[in-house]
Coordinates of C-alpha atoms in Angstrom, one line a residue:
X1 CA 14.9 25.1 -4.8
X2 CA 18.3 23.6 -3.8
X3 CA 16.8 21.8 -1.2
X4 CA 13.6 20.2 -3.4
X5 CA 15.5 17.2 -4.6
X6 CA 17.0 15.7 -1.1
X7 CA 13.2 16.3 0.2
X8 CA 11.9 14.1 -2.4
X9 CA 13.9 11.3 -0.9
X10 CA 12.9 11.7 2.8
X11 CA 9.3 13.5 2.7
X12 CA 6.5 10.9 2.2
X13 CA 4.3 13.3 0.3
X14 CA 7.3 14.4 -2.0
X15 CA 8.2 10.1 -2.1
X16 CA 4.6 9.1 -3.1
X17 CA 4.2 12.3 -5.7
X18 CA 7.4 11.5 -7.2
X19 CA 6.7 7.8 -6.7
X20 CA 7.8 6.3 -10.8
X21 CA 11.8 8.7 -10.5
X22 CA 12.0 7.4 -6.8
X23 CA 11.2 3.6 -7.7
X24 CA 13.1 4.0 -11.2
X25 CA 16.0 5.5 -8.9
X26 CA 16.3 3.1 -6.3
X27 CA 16.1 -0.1 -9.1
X28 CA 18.7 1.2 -10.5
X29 CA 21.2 1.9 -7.3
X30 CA 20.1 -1.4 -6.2
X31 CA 21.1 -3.4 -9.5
X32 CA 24.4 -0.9 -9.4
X33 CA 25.1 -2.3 -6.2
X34 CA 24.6 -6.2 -7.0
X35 CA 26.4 -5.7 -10.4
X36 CA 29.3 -4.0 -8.4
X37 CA 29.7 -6.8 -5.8
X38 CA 29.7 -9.3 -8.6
X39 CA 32.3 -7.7 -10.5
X40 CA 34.8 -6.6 -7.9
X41 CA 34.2 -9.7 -5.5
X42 CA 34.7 -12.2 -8.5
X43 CA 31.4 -13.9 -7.1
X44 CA 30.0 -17.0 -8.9
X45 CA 26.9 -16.8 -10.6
X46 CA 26.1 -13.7 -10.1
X47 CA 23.7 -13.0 -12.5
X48 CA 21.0 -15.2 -10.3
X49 CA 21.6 -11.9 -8.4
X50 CA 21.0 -9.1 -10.3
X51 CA 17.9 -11.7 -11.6
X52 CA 16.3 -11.6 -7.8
X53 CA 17.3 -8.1 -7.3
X54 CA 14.9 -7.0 -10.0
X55 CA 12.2 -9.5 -9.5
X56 CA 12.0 -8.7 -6.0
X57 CA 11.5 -4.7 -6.6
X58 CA 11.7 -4.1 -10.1
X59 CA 7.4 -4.4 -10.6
X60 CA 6.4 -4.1 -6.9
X61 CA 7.3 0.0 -5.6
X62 CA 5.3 0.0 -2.0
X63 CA 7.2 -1.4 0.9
X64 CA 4.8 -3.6 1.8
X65 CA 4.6 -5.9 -1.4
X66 CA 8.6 -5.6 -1.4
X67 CA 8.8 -7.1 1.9
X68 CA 6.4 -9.5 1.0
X69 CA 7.7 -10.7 -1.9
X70 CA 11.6 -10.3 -0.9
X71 CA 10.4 -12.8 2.5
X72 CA 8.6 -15.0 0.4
X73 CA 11.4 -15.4 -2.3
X74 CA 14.0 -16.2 0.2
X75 CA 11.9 -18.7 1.6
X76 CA 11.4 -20.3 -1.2
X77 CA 15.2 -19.9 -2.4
X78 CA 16.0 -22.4 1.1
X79 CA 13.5 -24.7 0.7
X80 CA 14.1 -24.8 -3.0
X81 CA 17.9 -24.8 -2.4
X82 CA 17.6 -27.6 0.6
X83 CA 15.7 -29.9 -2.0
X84 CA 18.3 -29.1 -5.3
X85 CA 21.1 -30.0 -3.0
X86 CA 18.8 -33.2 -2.0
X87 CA 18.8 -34.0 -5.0
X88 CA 22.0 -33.8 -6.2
X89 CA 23.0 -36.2 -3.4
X90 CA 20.0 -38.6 -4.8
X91 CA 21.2 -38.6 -8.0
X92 CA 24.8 -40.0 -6.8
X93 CA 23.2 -42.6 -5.4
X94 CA 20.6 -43.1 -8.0
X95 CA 19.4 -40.8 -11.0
X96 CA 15.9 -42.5 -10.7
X97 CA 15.3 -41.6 -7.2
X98 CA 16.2 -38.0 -7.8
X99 CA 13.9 -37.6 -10.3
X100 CA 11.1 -38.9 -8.4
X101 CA 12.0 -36.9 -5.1
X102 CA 12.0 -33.9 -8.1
X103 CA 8.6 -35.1 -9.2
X104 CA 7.1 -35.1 -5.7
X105 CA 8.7 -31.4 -5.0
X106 CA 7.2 -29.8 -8.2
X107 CA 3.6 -31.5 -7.4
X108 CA 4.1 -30.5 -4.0
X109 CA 4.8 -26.9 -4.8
X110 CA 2.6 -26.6 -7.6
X111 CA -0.7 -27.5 -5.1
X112 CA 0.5 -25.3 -2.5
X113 CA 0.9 -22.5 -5.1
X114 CA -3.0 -23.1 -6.1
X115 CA -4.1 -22.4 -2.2
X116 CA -2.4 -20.1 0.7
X117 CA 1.3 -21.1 -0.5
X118 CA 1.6 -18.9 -3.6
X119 CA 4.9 -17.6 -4.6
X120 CA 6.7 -19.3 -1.8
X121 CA 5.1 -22.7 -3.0
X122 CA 6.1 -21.9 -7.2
X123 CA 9.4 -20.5 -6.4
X124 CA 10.4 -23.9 -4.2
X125 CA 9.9 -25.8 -7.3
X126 CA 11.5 -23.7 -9.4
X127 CA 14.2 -22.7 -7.4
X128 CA 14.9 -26.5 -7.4
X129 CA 15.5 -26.6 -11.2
X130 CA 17.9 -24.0 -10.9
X131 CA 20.0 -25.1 -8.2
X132 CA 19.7 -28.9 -8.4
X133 CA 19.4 -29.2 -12.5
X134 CA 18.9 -32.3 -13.2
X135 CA 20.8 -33.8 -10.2
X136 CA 24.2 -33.9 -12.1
X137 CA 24.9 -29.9 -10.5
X138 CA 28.4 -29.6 -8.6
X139 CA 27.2 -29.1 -5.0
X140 CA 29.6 -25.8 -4.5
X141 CA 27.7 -24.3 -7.7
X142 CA 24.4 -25.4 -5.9
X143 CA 25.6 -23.3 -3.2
X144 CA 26.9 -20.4 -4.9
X145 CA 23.4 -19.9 -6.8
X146 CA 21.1 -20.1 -3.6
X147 CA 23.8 -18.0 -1.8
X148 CA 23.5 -15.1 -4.9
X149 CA 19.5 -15.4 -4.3
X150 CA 19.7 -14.8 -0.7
X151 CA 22.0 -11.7 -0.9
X152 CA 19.8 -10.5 -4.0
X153 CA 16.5 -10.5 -2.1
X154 CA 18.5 -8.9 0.8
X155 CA 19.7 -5.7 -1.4
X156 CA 16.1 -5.0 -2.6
X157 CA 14.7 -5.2 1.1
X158 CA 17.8 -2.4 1.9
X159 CA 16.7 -0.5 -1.5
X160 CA 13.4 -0.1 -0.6
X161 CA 13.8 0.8 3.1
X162 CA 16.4 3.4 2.4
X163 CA 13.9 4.9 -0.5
X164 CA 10.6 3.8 1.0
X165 CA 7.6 3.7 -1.2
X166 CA 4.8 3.3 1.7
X167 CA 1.2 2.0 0.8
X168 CA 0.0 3.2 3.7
X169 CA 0.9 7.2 2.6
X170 CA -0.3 6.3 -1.1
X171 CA -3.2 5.4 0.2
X172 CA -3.7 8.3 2.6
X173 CA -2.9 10.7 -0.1
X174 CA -5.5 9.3 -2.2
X175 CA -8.4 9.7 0.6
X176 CA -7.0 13.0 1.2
X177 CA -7.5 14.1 -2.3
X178 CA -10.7 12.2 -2.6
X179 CA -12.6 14.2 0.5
X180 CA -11.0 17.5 -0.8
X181 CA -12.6 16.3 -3.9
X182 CA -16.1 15.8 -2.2
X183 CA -15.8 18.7 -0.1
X184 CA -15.6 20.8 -3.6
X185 CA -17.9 18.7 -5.3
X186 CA -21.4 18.8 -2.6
X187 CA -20.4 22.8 -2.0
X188 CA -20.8 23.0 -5.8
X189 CA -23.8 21.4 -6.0
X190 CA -25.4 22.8 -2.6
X191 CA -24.8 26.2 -4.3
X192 CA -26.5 25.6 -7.3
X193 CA -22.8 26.5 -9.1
X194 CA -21.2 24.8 -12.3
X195 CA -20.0 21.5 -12.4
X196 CA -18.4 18.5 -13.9
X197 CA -20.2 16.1 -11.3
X198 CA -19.0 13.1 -14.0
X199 CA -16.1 13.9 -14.2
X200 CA -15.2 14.2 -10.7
X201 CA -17.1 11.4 -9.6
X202 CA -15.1 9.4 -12.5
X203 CA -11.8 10.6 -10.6
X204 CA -13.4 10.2 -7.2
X205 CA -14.0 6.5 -8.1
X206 CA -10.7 6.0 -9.5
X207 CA -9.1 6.7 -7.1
X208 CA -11.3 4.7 -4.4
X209 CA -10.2 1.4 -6.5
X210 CA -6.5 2.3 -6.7
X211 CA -7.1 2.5 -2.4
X212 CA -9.0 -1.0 -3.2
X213 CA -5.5 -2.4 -4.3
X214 CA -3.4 -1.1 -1.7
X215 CA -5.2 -2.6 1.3
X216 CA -3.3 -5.8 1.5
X217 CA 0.3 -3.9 1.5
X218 CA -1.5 -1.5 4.0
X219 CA -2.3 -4.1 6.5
X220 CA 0.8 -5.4 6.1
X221 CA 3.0 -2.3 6.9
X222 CA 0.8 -1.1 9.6
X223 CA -0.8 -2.9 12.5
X224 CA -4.0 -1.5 11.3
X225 CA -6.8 -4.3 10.4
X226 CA -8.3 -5.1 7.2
X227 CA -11.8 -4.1 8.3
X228 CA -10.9 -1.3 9.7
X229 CA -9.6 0.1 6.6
X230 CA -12.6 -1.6 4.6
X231 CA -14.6 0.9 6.6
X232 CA -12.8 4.1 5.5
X233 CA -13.7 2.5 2.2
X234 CA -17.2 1.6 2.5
X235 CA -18.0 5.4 4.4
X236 CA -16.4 7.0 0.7
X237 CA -18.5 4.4 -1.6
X238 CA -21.4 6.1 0.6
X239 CA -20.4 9.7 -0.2
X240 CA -19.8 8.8 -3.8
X241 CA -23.6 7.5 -4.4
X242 CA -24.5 10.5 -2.4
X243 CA -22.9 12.9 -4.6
X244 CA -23.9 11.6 -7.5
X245 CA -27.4 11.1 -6.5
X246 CA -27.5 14.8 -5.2
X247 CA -26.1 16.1 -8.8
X248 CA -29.3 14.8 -10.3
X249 CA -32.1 15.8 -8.2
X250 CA -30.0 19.5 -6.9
X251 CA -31.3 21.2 -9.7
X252 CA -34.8 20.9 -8.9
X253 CA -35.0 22.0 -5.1
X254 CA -33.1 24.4 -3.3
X255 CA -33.2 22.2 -0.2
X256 CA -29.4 21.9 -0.3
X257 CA -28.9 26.2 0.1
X258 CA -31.6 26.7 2.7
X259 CA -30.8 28.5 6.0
X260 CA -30.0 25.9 8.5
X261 CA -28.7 23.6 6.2
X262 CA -25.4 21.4 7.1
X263 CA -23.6 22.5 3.9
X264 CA -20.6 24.4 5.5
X265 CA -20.5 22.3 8.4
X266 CA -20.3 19.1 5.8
X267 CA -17.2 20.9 4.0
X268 CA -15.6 22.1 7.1
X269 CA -15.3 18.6 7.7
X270 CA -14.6 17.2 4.7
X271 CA -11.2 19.7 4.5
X272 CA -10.5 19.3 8.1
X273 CA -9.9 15.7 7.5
X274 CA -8.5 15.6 4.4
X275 CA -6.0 18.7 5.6
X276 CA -5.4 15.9 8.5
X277 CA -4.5 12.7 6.4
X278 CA -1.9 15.0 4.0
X279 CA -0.5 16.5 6.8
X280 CA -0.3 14.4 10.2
X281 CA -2.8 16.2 12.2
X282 CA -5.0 14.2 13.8
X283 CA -6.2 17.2 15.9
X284 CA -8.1 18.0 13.5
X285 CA -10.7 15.1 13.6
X286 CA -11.5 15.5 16.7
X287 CA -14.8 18.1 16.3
X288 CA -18.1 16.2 15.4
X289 CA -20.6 17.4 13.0
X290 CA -24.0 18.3 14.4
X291 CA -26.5 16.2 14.8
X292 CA -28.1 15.7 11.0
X293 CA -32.0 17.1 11.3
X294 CA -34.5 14.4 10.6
X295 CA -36.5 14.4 7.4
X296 CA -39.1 12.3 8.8
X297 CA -40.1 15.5 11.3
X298 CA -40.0 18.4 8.4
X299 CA -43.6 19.3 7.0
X300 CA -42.1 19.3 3.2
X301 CA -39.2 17.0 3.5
X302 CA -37.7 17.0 -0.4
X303 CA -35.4 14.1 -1.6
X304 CA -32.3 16.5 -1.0
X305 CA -33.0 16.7 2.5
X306 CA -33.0 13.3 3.0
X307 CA -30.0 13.2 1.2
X308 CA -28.1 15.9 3.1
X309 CA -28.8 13.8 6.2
X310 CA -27.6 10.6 5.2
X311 CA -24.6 12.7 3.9
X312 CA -23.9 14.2 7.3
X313 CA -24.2 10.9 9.0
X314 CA -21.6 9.2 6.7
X315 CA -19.2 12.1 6.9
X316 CA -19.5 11.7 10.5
X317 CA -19.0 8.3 11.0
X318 CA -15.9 8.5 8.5
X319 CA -14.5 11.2 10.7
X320 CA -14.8 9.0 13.8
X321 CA -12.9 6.1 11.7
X322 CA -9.9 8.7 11.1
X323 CA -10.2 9.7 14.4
X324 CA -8.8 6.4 15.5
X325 CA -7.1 5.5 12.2
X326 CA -5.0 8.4 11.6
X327 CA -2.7 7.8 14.6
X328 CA -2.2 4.6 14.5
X329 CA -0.7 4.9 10.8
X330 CA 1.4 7.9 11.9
X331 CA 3.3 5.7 14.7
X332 CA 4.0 3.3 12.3
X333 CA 7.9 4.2 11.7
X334 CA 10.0 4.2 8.6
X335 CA 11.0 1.1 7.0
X336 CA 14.9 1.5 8.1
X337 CA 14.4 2.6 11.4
X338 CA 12.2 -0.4 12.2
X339 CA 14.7 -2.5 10.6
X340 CA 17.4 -1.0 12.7
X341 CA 15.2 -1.1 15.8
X342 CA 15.0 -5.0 15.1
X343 CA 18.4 -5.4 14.7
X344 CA 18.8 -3.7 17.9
X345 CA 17.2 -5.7 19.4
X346 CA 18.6 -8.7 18.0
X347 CA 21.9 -7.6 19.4
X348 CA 20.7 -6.6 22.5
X349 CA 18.8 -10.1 23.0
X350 CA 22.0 -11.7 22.3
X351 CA 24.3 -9.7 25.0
X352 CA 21.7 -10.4 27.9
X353 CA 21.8 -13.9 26.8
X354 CA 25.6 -14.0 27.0

């Protein structure tokens, strides 16, 4: 029991099950640490700071979006910054022509944030405002505030790499629980056995669009490609409209319990994969199903036999998807140790050019 609360912070399963505590935790330390610096360093402005530090991770937990969003604020913090000290310099030489190059940033950024620019584009313009003012800033507190943006957006990066919040475990979690899920679900139904098929469709589906909304952060935190994930998705959309097709016409054949039929080989599967994505063993993926018997050749085929077939043949192909899915997300190392990797080899790039 001593040992349950250090796990949570380094065990992915005990991260993503604790996920609100861990993200409430390391807001916290991070704003501690800003507020700190501010205070004991004496630094200027430091509430632009604290600001960023919370914008940057307060409503985004997975690393993916935090690196995202940290990247793309900083970015936009320069570029704002370059064109609020531009325009501080302008408005020495004439107020009119800083308000015009202010007018041509903000309609600049504001297009840009309409099409692939997005918060990069927005926070140039408004990061211009904050630094430049209305061109009648001091340059040094121009400085100061883009300087406090930068070291904010660096704090949340190094909050959320220490504490990382992956979208690529939530998201393997979720599948994991969704094929145990189906695994219970068809033996239930194949077995002519109580059961809540609404209900656990209702949870199966939630949880399929909560894996919807973590693809981009996925892709981003893995090397993994977008449509090779949107196949994992598209294999469970098939098992959910098999299920819930099978829970309506199960009750009027017994094709599902007959001797022969794929039912234990189905949930074999389905718990071998899911026992897999929980708990990094791809090992287990790499038995097939058997071949799915062909309705088309059976003397009384019955809608649940052609269902059981197409069910077979989407658990299969999802199994082969994992099969080449599974490792690749494994290999992907934690968020500090790639960022110390980097900076290794930063430094080392920088001795060999020496």
């Amino acid at each position: 029991m001593n040992k349950l609360p250090w796990r949570v912070l380094v065990v992915p399963y005990y991260l993503n099950r604790y996920a609100r505590q861990v993200h409430v935790l390391r807001v916290a330390l991070a704003f501690l640490f800003g507020l700190l610096l501010t205070v004991w360093t004496g630094m200027p402005h430091g509430g632009w700071m604290l600001v960023t530090i919370l914008i940057v991770l307060g409503g985004v937990p997975h690393w993916g979006g935090v690196q995202r969003k940290a990247l793309e604020r900083m970015g936009g913090s320069l570029l704002g910054a370059l064109a609020g000290l531009a325009a501080i310099v302008l408005h020495g030489w004439s107020p009119y022509a800083c308000y015009a190059w202010m007018l041509v940033v903000v309609g600049f950024s504001t297009w840009h944030a309409q099409g692939g620019g997005g918060y990069l584009a927005l926070l140039t313009g408004i990061t211009l405002v904050i630094v430049g003012g209305l061109g009648d800033e001091p340059i040094v507190e121009a400085l100061w505030r883009s300087c406090n943006v930068l070291l904010g957006s660096l704090i949340g990066m190094a909050a959320a790499a220490t504490l990382p919040l992956r979208a690529m475990d939530s998201w393997r979690f979720l599948l994991a629980d969704n094929l145990r899920e189906a695994a219970l679900l068809y033996n239930r139904i194949a077995r002519r056995l109580p059961v809540e098929g609404d209900a656990a469709l209702e949870q199966f589906n939630a949880r399929l669009i909560r894996m919807r909304g973590l693809l981009p952060a996925v892709t981003q935190e893995s090397s993994l490609a977008h449509s090779q994930l949107d196949q994992v998705q598209r294999c469970q959309r098939g098992m959910w409209t098999l299920l819930d097709r099978m829970a309506e016409v199960a009750e009027t054949t017994p094709a599902l319990v007959e001797e022969g039929s794929p039912r234990r080989a189905i949930v074999l599967a389905l718990l071998r994969a899911a026992h897999a994505l929980r708990f990094n063993q791809p090992q287990l993926l790499e038995q097939p199903l058997p071949a799915a018997d062909n309705p088309a050749r059976m003397q009384w085929p019955s809608h649940c036999h052609w269902l059981v077939a197409e069910l077979t043949l989407t658990v299969e192909e999802l199994r082969q998807n994992l099969q080449r899915t599974l490792p690749q997300l494994i290999a992907v190392p934690p968020p500090a140790r790639s960022l110390v990797r980097r900076m290794r080899g930063v430094g080392r790039g920088t001795n060999q050019a020496r």
